[in-house]
Amino acid sequence: MKHFAICSRVFRERERPLFEKLFSILEKRAAMVSIYTPFYEQIKDKFDINFPVCQFNDGEGLVADLMLSIGGDGTLLLSAGFIEEGKIPVIGINTGRLGFLAGVSREQLEEIFTSVDNKTYLEEKRSLLLFESDHLTFPSWNYALNECTVLKSETTSMITVHAYANGEFISSYWCDGLIISTPTGSTGYSLSCGGPIIMPNTNSWVLTPIAPHNLSIRPLVLRDDCEITLVVEGRSDHFLCTLDSRSTPVPFGTEIKLRRAPFDLRLIRLEQYTFIASIRQKLMWGADKRNK
């Protein structure tokens, strides 16, 4: 691999040693480097970058063998928007807090390039949701790696979400919102609302209601080869719709369709990573003083 893309959002002085080391490695490798423009504007006067740099604002025309996402899981979700429909693999270097997707520590920086050269890394394929509606929503990147969520826009009243799978009526959810999660997103917002943890290679979606006003409503797991249709009703003019960390108001009555994207995110892991070990360590899953 000779061409690397770097995506990060905010430069913090405490990360200076990490970037100094990274730029030194890239310079020695005579690598071709593309850097996310808003981040490059923050660092261009803070470092002596002694190699040519291209910049990118979106995925159009970006050429890279590997995307280095430096930050937390939010940064990796941002990076997913630049992958040119699965053509560019992504590795997440965690400088945030939990780092579920960005699972490589800053201390493993050199190990990344050794693993790349020796081809000892693991490549996971993570499914994405494709969002479609009759309202112009998310025109630049209508995919989600974690989840699509419909939410009430006011604090005073709930919304009603009518959900269908391949045209078959599932239920009308009286709630504050509904999360449609991928397996990747099952450890995020869906989990905090009572949804199950799903292994990353499971071909499924999870429908998790947010504060449902019905004791019989529970999270539902569906195959990811079905098309999910949502129609939302409420008392105000609009509801909120989110794809991962992006949010926009949508008029009530808008029909939303969700299905699996025709491509996957190629997520690079170092050889020793396992999902089960990660949820034990980072979510303290199964933590019990009786377990040694």
XYZ file of C-alpha atoms in Angstrom:
292
model
C 0.000 0.000 0.000
C 1.410 3.329 -1.081
C -1.483 5.788 -0.952
C -3.027 6.637 2.413
C -5.945 8.898 3.250
C -6.185 10.531 6.693
C -9.498 11.552 8.214
C -9.649 13.341 11.551
C -11.912 16.075 12.836
C -10.293 18.182 15.550
C -6.596 18.612 16.324
C -5.768 18.520 20.025
C -2.306 19.373 21.280
C -2.121 16.141 23.262
C -2.217 14.272 19.941
C 0.898 16.017 18.607
C 3.241 13.051 19.299
C 0.881 10.706 17.439
C 0.763 12.850 14.307
C 4.494 13.590 14.410
C 5.147 9.861 14.449
C 2.592 9.212 11.707
C 3.988 11.883 9.405
C 7.513 10.582 10.000
C 6.439 7.064 9.014
C 4.657 8.302 5.894
C 7.646 10.413 4.866
C 10.035 7.462 5.211
C 7.705 5.304 3.136
C 7.531 7.981 0.418
C 3.786 7.481 0.614
C 1.154 9.422 -1.275
C -1.089 11.111 1.274
C -4.556 12.681 1.119
C -5.881 14.561 4.171
C -9.440 15.623 4.974
C -9.468 19.351 4.161
C -11.053 20.748 7.381
C -8.455 18.853 9.419
C -5.571 19.833 7.146
C -6.471 23.501 7.627
C -6.038 22.995 11.392
C -2.613 21.336 11.210
C -0.829 22.784 8.181
C 0.913 25.466 10.265
C 1.555 23.200 13.251
C 3.723 20.536 11.590
C 6.576 20.373 9.122
C 4.948 18.133 6.532
C 7.765 17.301 4.158
C 5.796 15.417 1.545
C 3.124 16.349 -1.001
C -0.420 16.362 0.350
C -3.682 16.115 -1.552
C -6.909 17.207 0.115
C -10.457 15.867 0.007
C -13.830 17.140 1.180
C -15.896 14.196 0.007
C -15.326 10.786 -1.498
C -15.617 11.912 -5.107
C -12.337 11.252 -6.870
C -10.512 10.131 -3.714
C -7.919 7.474 -4.501
C -6.363 5.568 -1.587
C -5.286 2.080 -0.623
C -6.257 2.631 3.022
C -8.159 5.242 5.024
C -6.676 6.069 8.434
C -9.502 7.298 10.652
C -7.951 9.030 13.674
C -10.327 9.887 16.511
C -13.260 8.027 17.999
C -16.152 6.100 16.551
C -17.753 9.344 15.350
C -14.718 10.031 13.190
C -14.927 6.557 11.707
C -18.589 7.150 10.869
C -17.479 10.333 9.089
C -14.776 8.377 7.274
C -17.362 5.892 6.022
C -18.774 8.663 3.842
C -15.546 8.832 1.835
C -15.060 5.160 1.015
C -16.361 5.302 -2.559
C -18.917 2.554 -2.128
C -16.656 0.107 -0.338
C -13.587 0.520 -2.541
C -11.374 1.949 0.222
C -10.786 -0.058 3.434
C -10.772 1.853 6.735
C -8.769 1.378 9.926
C -9.736 3.276 13.078
C -7.022 4.613 15.388
C -8.704 5.441 18.672
C -7.917 8.759 20.344
C -11.412 9.083 21.806
C -13.040 7.295 24.699
C -14.642 3.903 24.057
C -13.474 3.269 20.516
C -15.644 0.342 19.492
C -15.139 0.793 15.756
C -11.861 2.648 16.108
C -10.299 -0.331 17.819
C -6.576 0.308 17.303
C -4.715 2.202 20.027
C -2.254 4.988 19.302
C 0.532 2.804 20.704
C -0.053 0.379 17.817
C 0.705 2.897 15.073
C 3.874 1.198 13.810
C 2.164 -2.176 14.090
C -0.433 -0.984 11.570
C 2.156 -0.460 8.853
C 3.997 -3.677 9.714
C 0.698 -5.531 9.447
C -0.065 -3.834 6.134
C 3.340 -4.740 4.683
C 3.110 -8.352 5.862
C -0.601 -8.649 5.005
C -1.355 -10.054 8.458
C -4.334 -7.790 9.114
C -7.957 -8.912 9.203
C -10.626 -7.399 6.978
C -14.209 -7.343 8.250
C -17.164 -6.511 6.054
C -19.783 -4.400 7.815
C -23.234 -3.962 6.272
C -24.764 -0.518 5.761
C -28.340 0.732 5.557
C -29.496 2.454 2.391
C -32.040 5.234 3.081
C -34.618 6.292 0.484
C -37.660 8.556 0.733
C -39.959 10.698 -1.380
C -38.578 13.732 0.458
C -35.135 15.102 -0.447
C -33.222 13.864 2.581
C -29.473 13.182 2.972
C -28.710 13.863 -0.719
C -24.922 13.526 -0.436
C -24.599 10.266 1.550
C -27.794 8.327 2.205
C -26.160 5.390 3.986
C -25.751 4.499 7.655
C -23.186 2.207 9.257
C -24.805 2.240 12.718
C -28.471 3.081 12.461
C -31.331 5.091 11.049
C -33.509 6.658 13.738
C -36.829 8.496 13.556
C -37.441 10.746 16.557
C -40.025 13.171 17.827
C -38.966 16.786 17.339
C -40.738 18.149 20.425
C -40.626 17.160 24.073
C -44.378 17.343 24.669
C -45.866 14.441 22.709
C -44.854 11.085 21.285
C -45.011 10.031 17.644
C -46.582 7.012 15.937
C -44.337 4.986 13.651
C -46.052 2.544 11.290
C -43.508 -0.124 10.307
C -43.636 -2.689 7.497
C -41.284 -5.455 6.318
C -41.570 -6.330 2.613
C -45.013 -4.742 2.675
C -46.237 -6.763 5.648
C -47.425 -4.669 8.584
C -45.257 -5.124 11.701
C -46.703 -2.709 14.229
C -47.595 0.882 15.001
C -45.088 2.089 17.571
C -46.391 4.765 19.969
C -43.069 6.034 21.236
C -40.469 8.780 21.293
C -38.734 7.173 18.332
C -37.654 4.013 16.551
C -34.109 2.811 15.848
C -33.353 0.609 12.866
C -29.885 -0.711 13.637
C -27.274 -2.693 11.754
C -25.240 -5.336 13.616
C -22.480 -2.715 13.911
C -24.909 -0.258 15.522
C -26.275 -2.865 17.919
C -23.661 -1.853 20.504
C -24.613 1.830 20.256
C -27.912 3.700 20.542
C -29.973 0.528 20.131
C -28.173 -1.151 23.046
C -28.821 1.826 25.325
C -32.548 1.491 24.566
C -32.656 -2.200 25.423
C -31.734 -3.759 22.080
C -29.636 -6.932 21.793
C -25.939 -7.206 20.986
C -25.547 -8.763 17.535
C -22.372 -10.263 16.098
C -20.968 -8.117 13.252
C -21.269 -10.836 10.590
C -24.957 -11.498 11.327
C -27.237 -10.688 8.389
C -29.905 -8.847 10.337
C -31.456 -5.559 11.392
C -32.845 -4.651 14.811
C -35.934 -2.496 15.329
C -35.651 -0.952 18.796
C -38.346 1.441 20.074
C -37.385 4.449 22.186
C -39.586 4.853 25.272
C -42.557 2.888 23.852
C -45.934 3.598 25.456
C -46.852 -0.086 25.398
C -45.496 -2.784 27.721
C -45.807 -5.504 25.051
C -43.462 -3.826 22.553
C -39.939 -5.273 22.465
C -36.946 -5.043 20.098
C -37.387 -7.106 16.933
C -34.653 -8.784 14.864
C -35.261 -9.086 11.104
C -33.306 -10.497 8.187
C -31.401 -7.769 6.358
C -32.620 -8.879 2.920
C -36.039 -7.376 3.598
C -37.150 -3.840 2.805
C -38.358 -1.858 5.809
C -40.927 0.884 5.258
C -41.727 3.544 7.856
C -44.493 6.150 7.934
C -44.500 8.564 10.876
C -47.437 10.518 12.307
C -47.520 13.185 15.001
C -49.026 16.432 16.193
C -46.395 18.903 14.987
C -45.161 19.629 11.458
C -42.220 17.274 11.274
C -40.126 14.625 12.968
C -36.354 14.146 13.061
C -34.595 11.528 11.006
C -30.974 10.583 11.622
C -28.405 8.520 9.763
C -25.625 7.823 12.244
C -24.648 11.296 13.511
C -26.450 13.298 10.781
C -29.919 14.648 11.486
C -32.572 16.459 9.481
C -36.274 17.402 9.915
C -38.720 15.452 7.730
C -42.435 16.234 7.200
C -44.951 13.849 8.752
C -46.436 11.392 6.279
C -43.166 10.968 4.387
C -42.595 7.351 3.408
C -39.146 6.059 4.319
C -37.663 2.894 2.829
C -34.624 1.132 4.262
C -32.718 -1.780 2.771
C -29.231 -3.187 2.784
C -26.735 -1.172 0.765
C -25.254 -2.898 -2.311
C -21.761 -2.639 -0.795
C -20.159 -3.148 2.627
C -17.682 -1.135 4.670
C -14.283 -2.843 4.639
C -13.022 -2.436 8.204
C -9.375 -3.332 8.835
C -8.412 -4.908 12.171
C -5.087 -6.011 13.564
C -4.712 -9.755 13.798
C -5.369 -10.128 17.527
C -8.761 -8.332 17.557
C -11.966 -10.217 18.383
C -15.448 -8.765 18.806
C -16.250 -10.834 21.899
C -13.057 -9.712 23.648
C -13.878 -6.117 22.755
C -17.361 -6.146 24.313
C -15.979 -7.857 27.419
C -13.292 -5.213 27.780
C -15.105 -2.059 26.699
C -18.685 -2.761 27.787
C -17.724 -4.945 30.768
C -20.038 -7.569 29.276
C -20.422 -10.521 31.633
C -18.479 -8.735 34.374
C -19.080 -10.613 37.608
C -16.870 -10.785 40.698
C -17.362 -14.564 40.635
C -15.601 -14.746 37.246
C -11.826 -14.847 37.501
